[in-house]
Coordinates of C-alpha atoms in Angstrom, one line a residue:
X1 CA -95.6 23.0 122.6
X2 CA -95.0 19.4 121.6
X3 CA -98.2 19.2 119.5
X4 CA -99.7 16.0 121.2
X5 CA -103.1 15.1 122.4
X6 CA -102.3 12.1 124.5
X7 CA -99.8 10.6 127.0
X8 CA -98.9 7.9 124.6
X9 CA -98.0 10.5 121.9
X10 CA -96.1 12.5 124.3
X11 CA -93.9 9.5 125.3
X12 CA -93.3 8.6 121.8
X13 CA -92.0 12.0 121.0
X14 CA -90.0 12.6 124.3
X15 CA -88.3 9.3 125.0
X16 CA -84.6 9.8 124.4
X17 CA -85.2 13.3 122.9
X18 CA -86.0 15.9 125.6
X19 CA -83.1 17.8 127.3
X20 CA -83.0 21.4 128.7
X21 CA -79.2 21.7 128.8
X22 CA -77.7 24.4 126.9
X23 CA -74.8 24.0 124.5
X24 CA -72.2 25.2 126.9
X25 CA -73.7 22.9 129.8
X26 CA -73.4 19.9 127.5
X27 CA -70.0 20.9 126.2
X28 CA -68.8 21.2 129.9
X29 CA -69.7 17.5 130.3
X30 CA -67.9 16.4 127.1
X31 CA -64.8 18.5 128.1
X32 CA -64.6 16.6 131.5
X33 CA -65.1 13.2 129.7
X34 CA -62.4 14.0 127.3
X35 CA -59.7 13.8 130.0
X36 CA -60.1 10.0 130.4
X37 CA -59.1 7.2 128.1
X38 CA -62.0 4.8 129.0
X39 CA -64.6 7.2 130.5
X40 CA -67.3 6.2 132.8
X41 CA -70.3 8.5 133.2
X42 CA -73.0 8.6 135.9
X43 CA -76.1 10.7 135.5
X44 CA -78.6 11.3 138.3
X45 CA -82.0 12.5 136.9
X46 CA -82.1 10.9 133.5
X47 CA -85.7 12.0 132.9
X48 CA -86.6 11.4 129.3
X49 CA -83.0 10.5 128.4
X50 CA -82.2 13.4 125.9
X51 CA -79.0 14.4 127.6
X52 CA -77.9 10.8 128.5
X53 CA -78.2 9.8 124.8
X54 CA -76.4 13.0 123.7
X55 CA -73.6 11.9 126.0
X56 CA -73.7 8.3 124.9
X57 CA -73.5 9.3 121.2
X58 CA -70.6 11.6 122.0
X59 CA -68.6 8.9 123.8
X60 CA -69.6 6.3 121.1
X61 CA -68.0 8.6 118.4
X62 CA -64.6 9.1 120.2
X63 CA -64.0 6.2 122.5
X64 CA -63.9 2.3 121.9
X65 CA -64.3 1.7 125.6
X66 CA -66.8 3.6 127.8
X67 CA -69.7 3.1 130.0
X68 CA -72.8 5.0 131.1
X69 CA -75.0 4.7 134.1
X70 CA -78.4 6.4 134.5
X71 CA -80.3 6.8 137.7
X72 CA -83.8 7.9 138.1
X73 CA -87.1 7.3 140.0
X74 CA -88.7 6.8 136.6
X75 CA -92.2 5.5 137.0
X76 CA -91.6 5.1 140.8
X77 CA -92.1 8.9 141.0
X78 CA -95.6 8.3 140.9
X79 CA -95.7 6.9 144.4
X80 CA -92.9 9.2 145.7
X81 CA -94.7 12.5 145.0
X82 CA -94.2 14.5 148.3
X83 CA -94.0 18.0 149.3
X84 CA -90.2 17.7 149.0
X85 CA -90.3 16.8 145.3
X86 CA -89.2 19.5 143.0
X87 CA -90.4 17.8 139.8
X88 CA -94.2 17.5 139.2
X89 CA -95.7 14.3 137.9
X90 CA -98.1 16.2 135.6
X91 CA -97.2 18.8 133.0
X92 CA -99.5 21.8 131.8
X93 CA -101.5 19.4 129.6
X94 CA -102.2 17.1 132.5
X95 CA -100.3 14.3 130.8
X96 CA -98.1 12.0 132.9
X97 CA -94.7 13.7 132.9
X98 CA -92.7 10.7 134.0
X99 CA -90.4 8.5 131.8
X100 CA -90.8 4.7 132.0
X101 CA -87.6 2.8 132.6
X102 CA -88.3 0.1 130.0
X103 CA -89.3 2.4 127.3
X104 CA -86.4 4.5 127.7
X105 CA -84.0 1.6 127.7
X106 CA -85.5 0.5 124.4
X107 CA -85.2 4.1 123.0
X108 CA -81.5 4.1 123.9
X109 CA -80.9 0.7 122.3
X110 CA -82.7 1.9 119.2
X111 CA -80.0 4.4 118.7
X112 CA -77.3 1.6 118.6
X113 CA -75.9 2.3 122.1
X114 CA -75.3 -0.8 124.2
X115 CA -72.7 0.3 126.8
X116 CA -75.1 1.5 129.5
X117 CA -77.4 0.5 132.3
X118 CA -80.4 2.2 133.9
X119 CA -81.0 2.0 137.6
X120 CA -84.5 2.8 139.1
X121 CA -84.7 4.0 142.8
X122 CA -83.9 6.9 145.3
X123 CA -80.8 8.4 143.8
X124 CA -78.5 8.6 146.8
X125 CA -79.3 4.9 148.0
X126 CA -78.9 3.6 144.4
X127 CA -75.6 5.4 143.7
X128 CA -74.1 4.2 147.0
X129 CA -74.9 0.6 146.1
X130 CA -73.0 0.7 142.6
X131 CA -70.0 -1.2 142.4
X132 CA -67.9 0.7 140.0
X133 CA -66.1 4.1 140.2
X134 CA -67.0 7.0 137.8
X135 CA -64.9 9.6 136.0
X136 CA -67.7 12.2 135.4
X137 CA -70.9 12.3 137.5
X138 CA -73.7 14.6 136.5
X139 CA -76.2 15.4 139.3
X140 CA -79.7 16.6 138.1
X141 CA -82.3 15.0 140.4
X142 CA -84.4 16.4 143.0
X143 CA -83.2 20.0 143.5
X144 CA -83.7 20.5 147.3
X145 CA -80.8 21.3 149.3
X146 CA -81.0 18.1 151.4
X147 CA -81.4 15.7 148.5
X148 CA -78.7 17.5 146.3
X149 CA -76.4 17.0 149.2
X150 CA -77.2 13.4 149.7
X151 CA -76.6 12.9 146.0
X152 CA -73.2 14.7 146.2
X153 CA -72.2 12.5 149.0
X154 CA -73.2 9.3 147.3
X155 CA -71.4 10.4 144.2
X156 CA -68.2 11.2 146.1
X157 CA -68.4 7.5 147.4
X158 CA -68.3 6.2 143.8
X159 CA -65.7 8.7 142.5
X160 CA -62.0 8.7 142.7
X161 CA -59.1 11.2 142.5
X162 CA -59.4 13.0 139.3
X163 CA -63.2 12.5 138.8
X164 CA -65.5 15.5 138.2
X165 CA -68.8 16.2 139.9
X166 CA -71.1 18.3 137.8
X167 CA -74.1 19.9 139.3
X168 CA -77.1 21.2 137.2
X169 CA -79.3 24.1 138.1
X170 CA -76.5 25.5 140.3
X171 CA -76.6 29.1 139.2
X172 CA -78.1 31.8 141.3
X173 CA -79.5 33.9 138.5
X174 CA -80.6 31.6 135.5
X175 CA -84.2 30.4 135.6
X176 CA -85.5 28.1 137.1
X177 CA -82.5 28.1 139.5
X178 CA -83.7 31.2 141.8
X179 CA -86.8 29.3 142.8
X180 CA -84.8 26.5 144.3
X181 CA -82.5 29.1 146.2
X182 CA -85.6 30.8 147.5
X183 CA -87.0 27.5 148.6
X184 CA -84.0 26.2 150.8
X185 CA -80.9 27.1 148.8
X186 CA -81.0 24.2 146.3
X187 CA -78.0 23.0 144.4
X188 CA -76.4 26.5 144.4
X189 CA -76.2 26.3 148.2
X190 CA -74.8 22.7 148.0
X191 CA -72.1 23.8 145.6
X192 CA -71.2 26.9 147.8
X193 CA -71.0 24.5 150.8
X194 CA -68.7 22.2 148.8
X195 CA -66.4 25.0 147.8
X196 CA -65.2 24.7 151.4
X197 CA -64.8 20.9 151.4
X198 CA -61.3 19.5 151.6
X199 CA -60.7 17.2 148.6
X200 CA -62.9 19.0 146.1
X201 CA -61.8 21.8 143.8
X202 CA -64.3 24.0 142.3
X203 CA -63.4 24.5 138.6
X204 CA -66.0 26.7 137.0
X205 CA -69.6 27.5 136.3
X206 CA -70.9 27.1 132.8
X207 CA -74.4 28.5 132.6
X208 CA -76.1 26.4 135.2
X209 CA -73.5 23.6 135.6
X210 CA -71.1 23.9 138.4
X211 CA -68.1 21.7 138.3
X212 CA -65.9 20.2 141.0
X213 CA -62.8 18.0 140.6
X214 CA -62.1 15.4 143.2
X215 CA -58.4 16.2 144.1
X216 CA -58.1 13.7 147.1

């Protein structure tokens, strides 16, 4: 698929490039960001950084003041591989399928983007420790129900009235989402639960992206 023969070649090809978001999904993020004068963006589950860099380039083209924060296990995933992980370490070529934080930071800087920081660690713990409030928060980490809910609660802590929470893989019919629903409900079940939460307003589903506005 990527025409590579080694892990090193795969990394060179994927860092800052690979994203599986559809155009409507990416546009839904951009539409939310457009509602702010100095947008701040948080992404859980940066992976290879493809979507993170697309969002960064979008912000850089439209705003003079913005900031992005990316949160991921990065290479720590190697020691965190457990039964409740929904992202495998190895891909079908048996090449390590984990992005390294330092390499991705450099790949992002190579595009000319400077207004960002990457944080490595368990997503809900790392996000809870952040010292800023975010306007748009994109949740695309571990897709178990339990972890997605923990990520949602952490994101609510660092959001404010008017912020948007965006959950990826939250459909009930677009692959690979049904497998997460079959397992334990996954992000879709979390979103169904949050639709009943006071202070959150469900605003729409765009392919696999479910969006909530913080209204209190």
